[in-house]
């Protein structure tokens, strides 16, 4: 609550010309001889400012306050948070799968190119690397990655914040 | 100033009941004051206040912190209030940019309002006189005084040009002073 705040300096009340006819206000002020910056009027306007500051803040009735605090916290926001966490998990899973798939290929290349001697010794290794199982695993990983990427795109499209009017903002003219 | 901290707003957005309650408690006076300023009748203002917080519950997730939270909230109050006025057929009051035809009574506006009565009674009288002003003046004065919003923020809340807001404030204050003077003169005679 800021009821005790000092009144504002009111020299700003007449600080700018206006486009909408307020020049006539200045003129009107002069006609009545009550220019706001006239010396000696300062106290009066300051008092008015103070009274206005006090008068304009109105406490709601107790019954209304009780009704307001019973309004439940936003649930939509909680759902939104859950959706964002699920998306994060999906991203993480995608990265892990990608890393596994990549490491399989890299380790295969490394073993095939850098350590041929070792492969000669471990005769079973080439059989494993060239086996239909490894190919199947690689294709499975790439399929999963594609599926997750698709789901991720759909998720992003659904949870992307709407751009445009603010809540409650009146629509452009011609629409109700 | 009762500008809520970003942390409080974020917690409320996440559905934290304590933060949500604190936000309501901190803002209800201001929301209700704007509602009264718009609709005049306390019952209508109470309905609007409740509608605002119910709506806030639905849309708070879309607040991105691009403006001050209070500016964003007061814009919501004003827009819902104007919708309410239009639904009730009070189109003239809902036209915030069109208040130039308001008749300001003659009288010495420089009477010292402190002489009218004691503080509390004066506040009540000021509210009565405020209710006679056009909605645009009343609303601009309310936003200016009780939250110390900047001109630009008031213009943003009311969706009006900056110069129109300045004119509304100047004229509203002048009209208020004159009406208070007239009221006092009537009492004396």
Short mmCIF file of C-alpha atoms in Angstrom, two decimals:
data_model
loop_
_atom_site.label_atom_id
_atom_site.label_comp_id
_atom_site.label_asym_id
_atom_site.label_seq_id
_atom_site.Cartn_x
_atom_site.Cartn_y
_atom_site.Cartn_z
CA UNK A 1 0.00 0.00 0.00
CA UNK A 2 1.39 3.35 -0.84
CA UNK A 3 -1.08 5.68 0.74
CA UNK A 4 1.61 7.39 2.75
CA UNK A 5 3.80 8.18 -0.19
CA UNK A 6 4.54 11.85 -0.75
CA UNK A 7 2.48 13.59 -3.36
CA UNK A 8 4.01 13.84 -6.78
CA UNK A 9 5.45 17.05 -7.99
CA UNK A 10 2.85 18.30 -10.42
CA UNK A 11 4.93 20.40 -12.70
CA UNK A 12 4.56 17.50 -15.12
CA UNK A 13 0.86 18.21 -15.53
CA UNK A 14 1.56 20.91 -18.02
CA UNK A 15 4.70 19.51 -19.52
CA UNK A 16 3.63 18.68 -23.04
CA UNK A 17 1.47 20.02 -25.79
CA UNK A 18 -1.20 17.64 -26.95
CA UNK A 19 -2.52 16.55 -30.28
CA UNK A 20 -6.13 16.16 -29.36
CA UNK A 21 -7.27 19.59 -28.49
CA UNK A 22 -5.78 19.99 -25.08
CA UNK A 23 -4.31 23.28 -26.22
CA UNK A 24 -7.80 24.54 -25.54
CA UNK A 25 -7.37 23.36 -21.98
CA UNK A 26 -4.37 25.57 -21.56
CA UNK A 27 -6.39 28.38 -23.08
CA UNK A 28 -9.31 27.54 -20.84
CA UNK A 29 -7.00 27.66 -17.84
CA UNK A 30 -5.83 31.10 -18.84
CA UNK A 31 -9.37 32.35 -19.32
CA UNK A 32 -10.26 31.33 -15.80
CA UNK A 33 -6.98 32.62 -14.47
CA UNK A 34 -6.00 29.35 -12.85
CA UNK A 35 -2.75 28.35 -14.44
CA UNK A 36 -1.54 25.30 -12.60
CA UNK A 37 1.94 26.64 -12.10
CA UNK A 38 0.81 29.94 -10.63
CA UNK A 39 2.88 30.78 -7.55
CA UNK A 40 0.98 30.31 -4.33
CA UNK A 41 -1.18 27.48 -5.66
CA UNK A 42 1.39 24.84 -4.93
CA UNK A 43 0.07 23.97 -1.48
CA UNK A 44 -3.48 23.62 -2.67
CA UNK A 45 -2.60 21.28 -5.48
CA UNK A 46 -0.29 19.30 -3.25
CA UNK A 47 -3.14 18.87 -0.78
CA UNK A 48 -5.44 17.76 -3.55
CA UNK A 49 -2.83 15.27 -4.72
CA UNK A 50 -2.53 13.86 -1.22
CA UNK A 51 -6.28 13.54 -0.81
CA UNK A 52 -6.62 11.87 -4.19
CA UNK A 53 -3.90 9.38 -3.37
CA UNK A 54 -5.79 8.41 -0.23
CA UNK A 55 -9.24 8.46 -1.77
CA UNK A 56 -8.50 6.39 -4.84
CA UNK A 57 -7.38 3.19 -3.14
CA UNK A 58 -10.45 1.31 -2.03
CA UNK A 59 -10.26 -1.94 -0.11
CA UNK A 60 -12.58 -4.63 -1.41
CA UNK A 61 -15.33 -5.88 0.90
CA UNK A 62 -14.31 -8.71 3.21
CA UNK A 63 -16.77 -11.04 1.54
CA UNK A 64 -15.13 -10.42 -1.84
CA UNK A 65 -11.64 -10.95 -0.40
CA UNK A 66 -12.77 -14.27 1.01
CA UNK A 67 -14.16 -15.26 -2.39
CA UNK A 68 -10.95 -14.25 -4.15
CA UNK A 69 -8.60 -16.28 -1.99
CA UNK A 70 -10.74 -19.34 -2.71
CA UNK A 71 -9.94 -19.12 -6.42
CA UNK A 72 -7.73 -22.14 -7.10
CA UNK A 73 -4.19 -21.64 -8.40
CA UNK A 74 -3.68 -21.93 -12.15
CA UNK A 75 -3.89 -25.53 -13.27
CA UNK A 76 -3.18 -24.81 -16.91
CA UNK A 77 0.24 -23.55 -16.00
CA UNK A 78 0.95 -26.77 -14.17
CA UNK A 79 -0.04 -28.80 -17.23
CA UNK A 80 2.12 -26.59 -19.35
CA UNK A 81 5.07 -27.23 -17.05
CA UNK A 82 4.45 -30.98 -17.27
CA UNK A 83 4.40 -30.77 -21.07
CA UNK A 84 7.66 -28.88 -21.10
CA UNK A 85 9.28 -31.47 -18.84
CA UNK A 86 8.08 -34.29 -21.11
CA UNK A 87 9.59 -32.49 -24.06
CA UNK A 88 12.87 -32.14 -22.20
CA UNK A 89 12.85 -35.86 -21.42
CA UNK A 90 12.15 -36.68 -25.05
CA UNK A 91 15.06 -34.49 -26.11
CA UNK A 92 17.36 -36.13 -23.62
CA UNK A 93 16.33 -39.59 -24.76
CA UNK A 94 16.96 -38.60 -28.34
CA UNK A 95 20.45 -37.40 -27.52
CA UNK A 96 21.25 -40.60 -25.63
CA UNK A 97 20.02 -42.80 -28.47
CA UNK A 98 21.92 -40.74 -30.98
CA UNK A 99 25.08 -41.02 -28.92
CA UNK A 100 24.71 -44.79 -28.69
CA UNK A 101 24.10 -45.11 -32.42
CA UNK A 102 27.03 -42.88 -33.26
CA UNK A 103 29.36 -44.64 -30.88
CA UNK A 104 28.52 -47.95 -32.52
CA UNK A 105 29.53 -46.63 -35.93
CA UNK A 106 32.62 -44.85 -34.64
CA UNK A 107 33.80 -47.80 -32.60
CA UNK A 108 33.26 -50.02 -35.61
CA UNK A 109 35.32 -47.73 -37.82
CA UNK A 110 37.98 -47.32 -35.19
CA UNK A 111 38.29 -51.00 -34.66
CA UNK A 112 38.31 -51.66 -38.37
CA UNK A 113 40.86 -49.01 -39.35
CA UNK A 114 43.13 -48.46 -36.37
CA UNK A 115 43.45 -51.81 -34.86
CA UNK A 116 43.47 -54.36 -37.64
CA UNK A 117 45.89 -56.42 -35.70
CA UNK A 118 43.56 -56.65 -32.81
CA UNK A 119 40.79 -57.65 -35.14
CA UNK A 120 42.94 -60.36 -36.56
CA UNK A 121 43.40 -61.67 -33.12
CA UNK A 122 39.84 -61.30 -32.13
CA UNK A 123 38.41 -63.16 -35.05
CA UNK A 124 35.01 -63.06 -33.62
CA UNK A 125 34.87 -59.25 -33.69
CA UNK A 126 34.40 -58.74 -37.47
CA UNK A 127 31.70 -61.31 -37.40
CA UNK A 128 29.92 -59.32 -34.75
CA UNK A 129 30.38 -55.97 -36.55
CA UNK A 130 29.26 -57.28 -39.90
CA UNK A 131 26.50 -59.33 -38.46
CA UNK A 132 22.89 -58.68 -39.52
CA UNK A 133 22.16 -57.88 -35.86
CA UNK A 134 24.38 -54.74 -35.92
CA UNK A 135 22.75 -53.48 -39.12
CA UNK A 136 19.36 -54.14 -37.65
CA UNK A 137 20.31 -52.25 -34.48
CA UNK A 138 21.55 -49.24 -36.45
CA UNK A 139 18.39 -49.03 -38.53
CA UNK A 140 16.30 -49.41 -35.39
CA UNK A 141 18.13 -46.50 -33.74
CA UNK A 142 17.69 -44.25 -36.78
CA UNK A 143 13.97 -45.11 -36.96
CA UNK A 144 13.56 -44.27 -33.28
CA UNK A 145 15.39 -41.00 -33.79
CA UNK A 146 13.12 -40.06 -36.66
CA UNK A 147 10.02 -40.94 -34.67
CA UNK A 148 11.20 -38.90 -31.67
CA UNK A 149 12.07 -35.94 -33.87
CA UNK A 150 8.58 -36.03 -35.35
CA UNK A 151 6.99 -36.20 -31.89
CA UNK A 152 9.22 -33.36 -30.75
CA UNK A 153 8.13 -31.15 -33.64
CA UNK A 154 4.47 -31.90 -32.93
CA UNK A 155 5.01 -31.14 -29.25
CA UNK A 156 6.73 -27.84 -30.01
CA UNK A 157 3.96 -26.82 -32.38
CA UNK A 158 1.30 -27.58 -29.77
CA UNK A 159 3.00 -25.86 -26.84
CA UNK A 160 4.33 -22.82 -28.70
CA UNK A 161 2.90 -19.61 -27.11
CA UNK A 162 0.35 -17.85 -29.24
CA UNK A 163 1.46 -14.53 -30.60
CA UNK A 164 -0.92 -11.67 -31.14
CA UNK A 165 -3.40 -10.00 -28.82
CA UNK A 166 -2.88 -9.93 -25.10
CA UNK A 167 -5.54 -11.58 -22.96
CA UNK A 168 -8.67 -9.51 -22.83
CA UNK A 169 -7.28 -6.99 -25.30
CA UNK A 170 -9.97 -5.61 -27.54
CA UNK A 171 -9.91 -6.83 -31.10
CA UNK A 172 -9.23 -4.48 -33.94
CA UNK A 173 -12.12 -2.36 -35.08
CA UNK A 174 -14.86 -4.10 -36.94
CA UNK A 175 -14.84 -7.10 -34.65
CA UNK A 176 -16.70 -7.47 -31.41
CA UNK B 1 4.89 -0.26 -4.70
CA UNK B 2 3.20 -3.62 -4.83
CA UNK B 3 4.87 -4.80 -8.00
CA UNK B 4 5.22 -8.53 -7.40
CA UNK B 5 8.68 -10.02 -7.76
CA UNK B 6 9.37 -12.09 -10.89
CA UNK B 7 9.91 -15.10 -8.63
CA UNK B 8 6.45 -14.72 -7.13
CA UNK B 9 4.87 -14.47 -10.57
CA UNK B 10 6.79 -17.51 -11.79
CA UNK B 11 5.72 -19.52 -8.77
CA UNK B 12 2.12 -18.47 -9.32
CA UNK B 13 2.43 -19.44 -12.98
CA UNK B 14 3.69 -22.85 -11.88
CA UNK B 15 0.57 -23.29 -9.74
CA UNK B 16 2.12 -22.71 -6.31
CA UNK B 17 -0.95 -22.13 -4.05
CA UNK B 18 0.92 -19.90 -1.57
CA UNK B 19 2.30 -17.67 -4.34
CA UNK B 20 -1.08 -17.47 -6.03
CA UNK B 21 -2.75 -16.47 -2.79
CA UNK B 22 -0.08 -13.85 -2.09
CA UNK B 23 -0.52 -12.42 -5.56
CA UNK B 24 -4.27 -12.10 -5.05
CA UNK B 25 -3.86 -10.50 -1.63
CA UNK B 26 -1.32 -7.99 -2.91
CA UNK B 27 -3.27 -6.98 -5.99
CA UNK B 28 -6.91 -7.12 -4.92
CA UNK B 29 -7.02 -3.54 -3.60
CA UNK B 30 -5.69 -2.12 -6.84
CA UNK B 31 -7.82 -4.31 -9.08
CA UNK B 32 -10.93 -3.45 -7.08
CA UNK B 33 -10.08 0.27 -7.13
CA UNK B 34 -9.77 0.24 -10.92
CA UNK B 35 -13.00 -1.75 -11.15
CA UNK B 36 -14.82 0.83 -9.01
CA UNK B 37 -13.31 3.59 -11.08
CA UNK B 38 -14.68 1.97 -14.23
CA UNK B 39 -18.07 0.69 -13.16
CA UNK B 40 -18.88 2.97 -10.18
CA UNK B 41 -21.27 0.51 -8.49
CA UNK B 42 -19.52 -1.55 -5.79
CA UNK B 43 -21.49 -4.70 -6.67
CA UNK B 44 -20.46 -4.47 -10.32
CA UNK B 45 -16.88 -3.75 -9.29
CA UNK B 46 -16.86 -6.83 -7.04
CA UNK B 47 -18.10 -9.00 -9.92
CA UNK B 48 -15.47 -7.55 -12.23
CA UNK B 49 -12.72 -8.10 -9.67
CA UNK B 50 -13.68 -11.74 -9.33
CA UNK B 51 -13.88 -12.13 -13.10
CA UNK B 52 -10.41 -10.61 -13.44
CA UNK B 53 -8.81 -13.08 -11.06
CA UNK B 54 -10.63 -16.03 -12.61
CA UNK B 55 -9.38 -14.90 -15.99
CA UNK B 56 -5.91 -14.31 -14.59
CA UNK B 57 -5.90 -17.91 -13.44
CA UNK B 58 -6.43 -18.98 -17.05
CA UNK B 59 -3.99 -16.64 -18.76
CA UNK B 60 -1.19 -16.04 -16.25
CA UNK B 61 0.85 -18.70 -18.04
CA UNK B 62 1.02 -16.46 -21.10
CA UNK B 63 2.69 -13.61 -19.18
CA UNK B 64 6.26 -13.48 -20.51
CA UNK B 65 7.63 -10.61 -18.47
CA UNK B 66 7.90 -8.27 -21.43
CA UNK B 67 6.13 -5.53 -19.41
CA UNK B 68 5.65 -5.01 -15.70
CA UNK B 69 3.21 -7.55 -14.31
CA UNK B 70 0.97 -4.84 -12.86
CA UNK B 71 0.75 -3.03 -16.21
CA UNK B 72 -0.25 -6.30 -17.85
CA UNK B 73 -2.77 -7.06 -15.09
CA UNK B 74 -4.34 -3.59 -15.14
CA UNK B 75 -4.73 -3.81 -18.90
CA UNK B 76 -6.66 -7.01 -18.31
CA UNK B 77 -8.85 -5.23 -15.73
CA UNK B 78 -9.53 -2.31 -18.03
CA UNK B 79 -10.30 -4.49 -21.04
CA UNK B 80 -12.67 -6.74 -19.11
CA UNK B 81 -14.26 -3.66 -17.52
CA UNK B 82 -14.80 -2.01 -20.90
CA UNK B 83 -16.31 -5.25 -22.22
CA UNK B 84 -18.64 -5.22 -19.22
CA UNK B 85 -19.67 -1.61 -19.92
CA UNK B 86 -20.37 -2.44 -23.55
CA UNK B 87 -22.42 -5.51 -22.58
CA UNK B 88 -24.52 -3.24 -20.37
CA UNK B 89 -25.02 -0.82 -23.22
CA UNK B 90 -22.91 1.90 -21.55
CA UNK B 91 -21.09 2.63 -24.79
CA UNK B 92 -20.45 6.26 -24.04
CA UNK B 93 -18.60 5.46 -20.83
CA UNK B 94 -16.59 2.79 -22.62
CA UNK B 95 -15.26 5.32 -25.14
CA UNK B 96 -12.18 6.38 -23.21
CA UNK B 97 -10.76 8.63 -25.87
CA UNK B 98 -13.89 10.77 -26.17
CA UNK B 99 -14.38 12.86 -23.04
CA UNK B 100 -13.79 16.37 -24.36
CA UNK B 101 -17.45 17.37 -24.19
CA UNK B 102 -17.53 17.06 -20.42
CA UNK B 103 -18.93 20.19 -18.81
CA UNK B 104 -16.71 21.56 -16.08
CA UNK B 105 -18.73 23.74 -13.68
CA UNK B 106 -17.58 27.22 -12.86
CA UNK B 107 -16.13 27.97 -9.49
CA UNK B 108 -12.84 28.69 -7.85
CA UNK B 109 -10.84 25.49 -8.09
CA UNK B 110 -8.24 26.76 -5.74
CA UNK B 111 -10.20 26.19 -2.59
CA UNK B 112 -8.12 24.25 -0.13
CA UNK B 113 -9.69 20.76 -0.08
CA UNK B 114 -8.26 20.17 3.37
CA UNK B 115 -10.75 22.67 4.69
CA UNK B 116 -13.75 20.72 3.47
CA UNK B 117 -13.83 18.24 6.31
CA UNK B 118 -11.64 15.74 8.00
CA UNK B 119 -9.59 13.34 5.96
CA UNK B 120 -11.95 10.39 5.91
CA UNK B 121 -14.99 12.42 5.04
CA UNK B 122 -13.02 14.25 2.42
CA UNK B 123 -11.98 10.98 0.84
CA UNK B 124 -15.61 9.91 0.61
CA UNK B 125 -16.57 13.24 -0.92
CA UNK B 126 -13.71 13.07 -3.40
CA UNK B 127 -14.93 9.63 -4.47
CA UNK B 128 -18.44 10.97 -4.96
CA UNK B 129 -17.15 13.83 -7.05
CA UNK B 130 -14.89 11.46 -8.95
CA UNK B 131 -17.93 9.41 -9.88
CA UNK B 132 -19.34 12.44 -11.65
CA UNK B 133 -16.31 12.70 -13.92
CA UNK B 134 -16.16 10.90 -17.26
CA UNK B 135 -14.84 7.35 -17.02
CA UNK B 136 -11.72 8.25 -18.97
CA UNK B 137 -10.69 10.99 -16.55
CA UNK B 138 -11.53 8.91 -13.51
CA UNK B 139 -9.59 5.92 -14.74
CA UNK B 140 -6.55 7.92 -15.75
CA UNK B 141 -6.48 9.68 -12.37
CA UNK B 142 -6.86 6.37 -10.55
CA UNK B 143 -3.96 4.76 -12.37
CA UNK B 144 -1.82 7.86 -11.99
CA UNK B 145 -2.28 8.35 -8.29
CA UNK B 146 -2.60 5.06 -6.59
CA UNK B 147 0.09 3.11 -8.40
CA UNK B 148 2.25 5.94 -9.66
CA UNK B 149 2.27 4.47 -13.13
CA UNK B 150 4.23 6.37 -15.74
CA UNK B 151 2.37 8.18 -18.51
CA UNK B 152 3.51 5.57 -21.01
CA UNK B 153 2.24 2.75 -18.83
CA UNK B 154 -1.14 4.42 -18.37
CA UNK B 155 -1.35 4.89 -22.13
CA UNK B 156 -0.54 1.22 -22.57
CA UNK B 157 -3.14 0.12 -20.02
CA UNK B 158 -5.86 2.33 -21.50
CA UNK B 159 -4.79 1.71 -25.09
CA UNK B 160 -4.79 5.45 -25.73
CA UNK B 161 -2.21 7.83 -27.23
CA UNK B 162 0.19 9.34 -24.73
CA UNK B 163 -0.98 12.89 -25.33
CA UNK B 164 -4.61 11.92 -24.81
CA UNK B 165 -3.67 10.43 -21.45
CA UNK B 166 -1.87 13.62 -20.45
CA UNK B 167 -4.89 15.69 -21.47
CA UNK B 168 -7.25 13.40 -19.55
CA UNK B 169 -5.12 13.73 -16.43
CA UNK B 170 -4.87 17.49 -16.66
CA UNK B 171 -8.55 18.01 -17.36
CA UNK B 172 -9.65 15.44 -14.81
CA UNK B 173 -7.66 17.06 -12.07
CA UNK B 174 -8.93 20.49 -12.98
CA UNK B 175 -12.52 19.31 -13.16
CA UNK B 176 -12.17 17.57 -9.83
CA UNK B 177 -10.82 20.68 -8.14
CA UNK B 178 -13.64 22.79 -9.55
CA UNK B 179 -16.33 20.34 -8.53
CA UNK B 180 -14.94 20.12 -5.03
CA UNK B 181 -15.02 23.88 -4.87
CA UNK B 182 -18.66 23.94 -6.02
CA UNK B 183 -19.59 21.32 -3.46
CA UNK B 184 -18.03 23.33 -0.70
CA UNK B 185 -19.66 26.55 -1.86
CA UNK B 186 -23.09 24.84 -1.85
CA UNK B 187 -22.51 23.62 1.71
CA UNK B 188 -21.47 27.06 2.92
CA UNK B 189 -24.54 28.72 1.41
#
